[in-house]
mmCIF file of C-alpha atoms and ligand atoms in Angstrom:
data_model
loop_
_atom_site.group_PDB
_atom_site.id
_atom_site.type_symbol
_atom_site.label_atom_id
_atom_site.label_comp_id
_atom_site.label_asym_id
_atom_site.label_seq_id
_atom_site.Cartn_x
_atom_site.Cartn_y
_atom_site.Cartn_z
ATOM 1 C CA UNK A 26 -40.544 21.181 -6.259
ATOM 2 C CA UNK A 27 -38.092 20.442 -3.112
ATOM 3 C CA UNK A 28 -34.683 19.800 -3.561
ATOM 4 C CA UNK A 29 -33.936 15.931 -3.820
ATOM 5 C CA UNK A 30 -32.024 16.077 -0.484
ATOM 6 C CA UNK A 31 -35.503 17.371 1.033
ATOM 7 C CA UNK A 32 -36.731 14.769 -0.338
ATOM 8 C CA UNK A 33 -34.532 11.864 0.850
ATOM 9 C CA UNK A 34 -35.271 13.560 4.260
ATOM 10 C CA UNK A 35 -39.146 13.214 3.656
ATOM 11 C CA UNK A 36 -38.252 9.446 2.298
ATOM 12 C CA UNK A 37 -36.387 8.748 5.410
ATOM 13 C CA UNK A 38 -38.667 10.169 8.116
ATOM 14 C CA UNK A 39 -41.821 8.232 6.319
ATOM 15 C CA UNK A 40 -40.596 4.678 5.557
ATOM 16 C CA UNK A 41 -39.817 3.503 8.752
ATOM 17 C CA UNK A 42 -39.256 -0.140 9.130
ATOM 18 C CA UNK A 43 -40.763 -3.031 7.377
ATOM 19 C CA UNK A 44 -43.867 -3.463 8.974
ATOM 20 C CA UNK A 45 -44.985 -6.711 8.306
ATOM 21 C CA UNK A 46 -44.007 -9.609 5.724
ATOM 22 C CA UNK A 47 -47.511 -11.139 3.936
ATOM 23 C CA UNK A 48 -47.161 -14.550 3.321
ATOM 24 C CA UNK A 49 -49.193 -16.578 0.877
ATOM 25 C CA UNK A 50 -51.635 -19.466 2.592
ATOM 26 C CA UNK A 51 -53.474 -21.851 1.450
ATOM 27 C CA UNK A 52 -54.280 -23.110 5.322
ATOM 28 C CA UNK A 53 -54.760 -20.743 8.261
ATOM 29 C CA UNK A 54 -54.560 -22.665 10.536
ATOM 30 C CA UNK A 55 -52.194 -25.327 9.535
ATOM 31 C CA UNK A 56 -49.884 -22.986 8.620
ATOM 32 C CA UNK A 57 -50.014 -21.194 11.592
ATOM 33 C CA UNK A 58 -49.090 -24.143 13.776
ATOM 34 C CA UNK A 59 -45.834 -24.184 10.929
ATOM 35 C CA UNK A 60 -44.846 -21.007 12.034
ATOM 36 C CA UNK A 61 -45.762 -21.711 15.215
ATOM 37 C CA UNK A 62 -42.252 -24.730 15.598
ATOM 38 C CA UNK A 63 -40.319 -21.663 13.653
ATOM 39 C CA UNK A 64 -40.368 -18.937 15.558
ATOM 40 C CA UNK A 65 -40.585 -20.622 18.570
ATOM 41 C CA UNK A 66 -43.938 -18.457 19.649
ATOM 42 C CA UNK A 67 -47.584 -18.441 18.614
ATOM 43 C CA UNK A 68 -49.375 -16.037 16.885
ATOM 44 C CA UNK A 69 -50.960 -13.152 17.914
ATOM 45 C CA UNK A 70 -53.945 -12.598 16.516
ATOM 46 C CA UNK A 71 -56.088 -13.420 13.689
ATOM 47 C CA UNK A 72 -58.209 -11.314 11.759
ATOM 48 C CA UNK A 73 -60.376 -11.409 8.530
ATOM 49 C CA UNK A 74 -59.825 -8.242 6.435
ATOM 50 C CA UNK A 75 -63.364 -8.347 4.369
ATOM 51 C CA UNK A 76 -62.287 -5.584 1.992
ATOM 52 C CA UNK A 77 -59.706 -7.407 0.321
ATOM 53 C CA UNK A 78 -61.614 -10.950 1.260
ATOM 54 C CA UNK A 79 -58.199 -12.399 3.900
ATOM 55 C CA UNK A 80 -57.808 -14.203 6.776
ATOM 56 C CA UNK A 81 -54.686 -13.370 8.305
ATOM 57 C CA UNK A 82 -52.960 -14.182 11.459
ATOM 58 C CA UNK A 83 -49.655 -11.904 12.690
ATOM 59 C CA UNK A 84 -46.624 -13.469 14.608
ATOM 60 C CA UNK A 85 -44.257 -9.902 16.381
ATOM 61 C CA UNK A 86 -40.765 -10.470 15.332
ATOM 62 C CA UNK A 87 -38.333 -8.202 16.831
ATOM 63 C CA UNK A 88 -39.547 -4.538 15.313
ATOM 64 C CA UNK A 89 -40.830 -6.485 12.680
ATOM 65 C CA UNK A 90 -43.600 -9.285 11.790
ATOM 66 C CA UNK A 91 -45.163 -12.299 9.274
ATOM 67 C CA UNK A 92 -48.713 -11.879 8.076
ATOM 68 C CA UNK A 93 -49.979 -15.011 7.471
ATOM 69 C CA UNK A 94 -52.666 -14.918 4.756
ATOM 70 C CA UNK A 95 -55.639 -17.231 3.393
ATOM 71 C CA UNK A 96 -58.357 -16.497 0.905
ATOM 72 C CA UNK A 97 -61.888 -16.145 1.879
ATOM 73 C CA UNK A 98 -62.737 -15.520 -1.764
ATOM 74 C CA UNK A 99 -62.138 -17.505 -4.973
ATOM 75 C CA UNK A 100 -61.918 -13.679 -6.291
ATOM 76 C CA UNK A 101 -59.234 -12.308 -3.426
ATOM 77 C CA UNK A 102 -56.329 -11.271 -4.607
ATOM 78 C CA UNK A 103 -54.728 -15.139 -2.619
ATOM 79 C CA UNK A 104 -56.446 -16.568 -4.375
ATOM 80 C CA UNK A 105 -55.773 -15.233 -7.431
ATOM 81 C CA UNK A 106 -51.723 -15.293 -6.292
ATOM 82 C CA UNK A 107 -52.039 -18.702 -4.797
ATOM 83 C CA UNK A 108 -54.023 -19.964 -8.597
ATOM 84 C CA UNK A 109 -50.224 -19.053 -10.453
ATOM 85 C CA UNK A 110 -47.299 -19.689 -7.751
ATOM 86 C CA UNK A 111 -47.653 -21.925 -4.629
ATOM 87 C CA UNK A 112 -47.101 -20.414 -1.370
ATOM 88 C CA UNK A 113 -44.461 -18.099 -0.584
ATOM 89 C CA UNK A 114 -43.638 -14.764 0.741
ATOM 90 C CA UNK A 115 -46.490 -12.577 -0.833
ATOM 91 C CA UNK A 116 -45.845 -8.479 -0.048
ATOM 92 C CA UNK A 117 -43.012 -6.420 1.922
ATOM 93 C CA UNK A 118 -45.158 -3.978 3.777
ATOM 94 C CA UNK A 119 -43.431 -0.949 4.863
ATOM 95 C CA UNK A 120 -44.758 1.720 8.318
ATOM 96 C CA UNK A 121 -44.858 5.293 7.018
ATOM 97 C CA UNK A 122 -45.668 8.145 9.336
ATOM 98 C CA UNK A 123 -47.909 9.774 6.616
ATOM 99 C CA UNK A 124 -49.155 7.638 4.115
ATOM 100 C CA UNK A 125 -50.622 10.338 1.650
ATOM 101 C CA UNK A 126 -47.373 11.997 1.438
ATOM 102 C CA UNK A 127 -46.279 9.221 1.255
ATOM 103 C CA UNK A 128 -47.959 8.803 -1.946
ATOM 104 C CA UNK A 129 -47.674 11.418 -3.662
ATOM 105 C CA UNK A 130 -43.865 11.852 -3.045
ATOM 106 C CA UNK A 131 -43.705 7.940 -4.484
ATOM 107 C CA UNK A 132 -45.938 8.806 -7.710
ATOM 108 C CA UNK A 133 -43.411 11.709 -8.206
ATOM 109 C CA UNK A 134 -41.006 8.914 -8.354
ATOM 110 C CA UNK A 135 -42.976 7.223 -11.108
ATOM 111 C CA UNK A 136 -43.790 4.314 -8.932
ATOM 112 C CA UNK A 137 -47.203 2.540 -9.627
ATOM 113 C CA UNK A 138 -49.925 3.510 -6.712
ATOM 114 C CA UNK A 139 -52.573 0.496 -6.747
ATOM 115 C CA UNK A 140 -55.387 2.611 -4.417
ATOM 116 C CA UNK A 141 -54.042 6.359 -3.544
ATOM 117 C CA UNK A 142 -57.296 6.740 -1.081
ATOM 118 C CA UNK A 143 -56.248 4.410 1.306
ATOM 119 C CA UNK A 144 -58.403 1.800 2.709
ATOM 120 C CA UNK A 145 -59.000 -0.340 5.795
ATOM 121 C CA UNK A 146 -55.745 -3.309 6.459
ATOM 122 C CA UNK A 147 -55.710 -5.268 9.276
ATOM 123 C CA UNK A 148 -53.979 -4.825 13.187
ATOM 124 C CA UNK A 149 -55.467 -1.133 12.768
ATOM 125 C CA UNK A 150 -53.012 0.232 9.478
ATOM 126 C CA UNK A 151 -54.872 1.974 6.660
ATOM 127 C CA UNK A 152 -53.161 0.708 4.127
ATOM 128 C CA UNK A 153 -51.548 1.179 -0.044
ATOM 129 C CA UNK A 154 -50.425 -0.668 -3.005
ATOM 130 C CA UNK A 155 -47.685 -0.537 -5.694
ATOM 131 C CA UNK A 156 -48.186 -2.506 -8.278
ATOM 132 C CA UNK A 157 -44.942 -4.519 -8.775
ATOM 133 C CA UNK A 158 -43.894 -4.312 -11.916
ATOM 134 C CA UNK A 159 -43.029 -0.707 -10.623
ATOM 135 C CA UNK A 160 -40.929 -2.461 -7.818
ATOM 136 C CA UNK A 161 -38.770 -4.592 -9.529
ATOM 137 C CA UNK A 162 -40.989 -7.588 -9.269
ATOM 138 C CA UNK A 163 -42.357 -7.376 -4.896
ATOM 139 C CA UNK A 164 -46.050 -6.428 -4.426
ATOM 140 C CA UNK A 165 -44.969 -3.158 -2.237
ATOM 141 C CA UNK A 166 -47.463 -2.270 0.588
ATOM 142 C CA UNK A 167 -47.963 1.098 2.802
ATOM 143 C CA UNK A 168 -48.650 0.850 6.200
ATOM 144 C CA UNK A 169 -49.581 4.106 8.597
ATOM 145 C CA UNK A 170 -50.657 3.508 12.204
ATOM 146 C CA UNK A 171 -54.359 4.627 13.570
HETATM 147 C C1 LIG B 217 -54.962 -4.782 2.908
HETATM 148 C C2 LIG B 217 -55.222 -6.562 4.271
HETATM 149 C C3 LIG B 217 -53.888 -6.903 4.290
HETATM 150 C C4 LIG B 217 -52.553 -6.044 5.150
HETATM 151 O O1 LIG B 217 -51.161 -6.634 5.342
HETATM 152 O O2 LIG B 217 -53.662 -5.155 5.786
HETATM 153 C C5 LIG B 217 -52.942 -7.520 3.446
HETATM 154 O O3 LIG B 217 -52.045 -7.414 3.586
HETATM 155 S S1 LIG B 217 -53.746 -7.357 1.604
HETATM 156 C C6 LIG B 217 -53.160 -8.362 0.733
HETATM 157 C C7 LIG B 217 -53.584 -8.915 -0.332
HETATM 158 N N1 LIG B 217 -54.013 -7.867 -1.093
HETATM 159 C C8 LIG B 217 -52.987 -7.460 -1.672
HETATM 160 O O4 LIG B 217 -52.640 -8.269 -2.657
HETATM 161 C C9 LIG B 217 -54.189 -6.058 -2.993
HETATM 162 C C10 LIG B 217 -53.169 -5.853 -4.240
HETATM 163 N N2 LIG B 217 -52.761 -6.178 -4.761
HETATM 164 C C11 LIG B 217 -53.593 -6.013 -5.944
HETATM 165 O O5 LIG B 217 -54.071 -5.092 -7.016
HETATM 166 C C12 LIG B 217 -53.389 -7.492 -7.082
HETATM 167 O O6 LIG B 217 -52.627 -8.293 -6.209
HETATM 168 C C13 LIG B 217 -51.864 -7.516 -8.255
HETATM 169 C C14 LIG B 217 -52.549 -6.474 -9.008
HETATM 170 C C15 LIG B 217 -50.962 -7.299 -7.437
HETATM 171 C C16 LIG B 217 -51.474 -8.567 -9.041
HETATM 172 O O7 LIG B 217 -53.341 -9.002 -9.609
HETATM 173 P P1 LIG B 217 -53.957 -9.581 -10.565
HETATM 174 O O8 LIG B 217 -53.345 -10.929 -9.476
HETATM 175 O O9 LIG B 217 -55.430 -9.975 -10.491
HETATM 176 O O10 LIG B 217 -53.139 -9.739 -11.334
HETATM 177 P P2 LIG B 217 -52.498 -10.880 -12.602
HETATM 178 O O11 LIG B 217 -52.382 -11.520 -11.962
HETATM 179 O O12 LIG B 217 -52.631 -10.542 -13.613
HETATM 180 O O13 LIG B 217 -50.826 -9.999 -12.047
HETATM 181 C C17 LIG B 217 -50.399 -9.048 -12.450
HETATM 182 C C18 LIG B 217 -48.828 -9.089 -12.794
HETATM 183 O O14 LIG B 217 -48.443 -9.267 -11.221
HETATM 184 C C19 LIG B 217 -47.505 -10.313 -10.913
HETATM 185 N N3 LIG B 217 -48.398 -10.754 -9.024
HETATM 186 C C20 LIG B 217 -49.403 -10.639 -8.942
HETATM 187 N N4 LIG B 217 -49.023 -10.771 -7.819
HETATM 188 C C21 LIG B 217 -47.963 -10.182 -6.953
HETATM 189 C C22 LIG B 217 -47.725 -11.014 -5.835
HETATM 190 N N5 LIG B 217 -47.719 -10.737 -4.839
HETATM 191 N N6 LIG B 217 -45.530 -10.119 -6.230
HETATM 192 C C23 LIG B 217 -45.143 -10.056 -7.104
HETATM 193 N N7 LIG B 217 -46.024 -9.782 -8.264
HETATM 194 C C24 LIG B 217 -46.700 -10.264 -8.700
HETATM 195 C C25 LIG B 217 -48.416 -11.518 -11.677
HETATM 196 O O15 LIG B 217 -46.980 -12.146 -11.846
HETATM 197 C C26 LIG B 217 -48.504 -10.800 -12.651
HETATM 198 O O16 LIG B 217 -46.662 -10.550 -13.461
HETATM 199 P P3 LIG B 217 -46.370 -10.710 -14.629
HETATM 200 O O17 LIG B 217 -45.172 -10.612 -15.333
HETATM 201 O O18 LIG B 217 -47.324 -10.322 -15.796
HETATM 202 O O19 LIG B 217 -47.114 -12.206 -14.753
HETATM 203 CO CO1 CO B 218 -50.189 -7.308 4.689
#
């Protein structure tokens, strides 16, 4: 077992920044126009992630991004979310250098990993999610650039 101090260093190395804030929306086109007005800029990409049954669009805001997400199927996590809650912040994604090492570290810290094997996310990323019940009610996503 590495000394706690050393783990803390690895943690700094890994959770490098907020990669994006994910926002669940009902109508991507409508919300693209709303966020373009809000942010004073258009989204820089749209992308459908079939594996997650979501259509996404991304706005660059300094070092981080806003990710708008619309369900592409009623079994989408976004559809289930919107069936219970109104539109709004859905998750916070962190950029990590080594997603597998971070999964191991977080498992050791007692967090609930939803998919230990990273899956293909949007915007050229490998992604892992942590269950909100282990993170004070916030759905957390880890992203590693491919
Ligand atoms: C990958 C493409 C893109 C990217 O950035 O690259 C994405 O970000 S895709 C985003 C969509 N995909 C996911 O969210 C995958 C991970 N999510 C899940 O596995 C589920 O949504 C899960 C497990 C968080 C919730 O599953 P489900 O909705 O089936 O369960 P419940 O409805 O029973 O909810 C259980 C419990 O969790 C609370 N909950 C659900 N969603 C959220 C959320 N987004 N934030 C906070 N809390 C959430 C829900 O309220 C329930 O709590 P309870 O106290 O029991 O009422
Ligand atoms: Co995301």
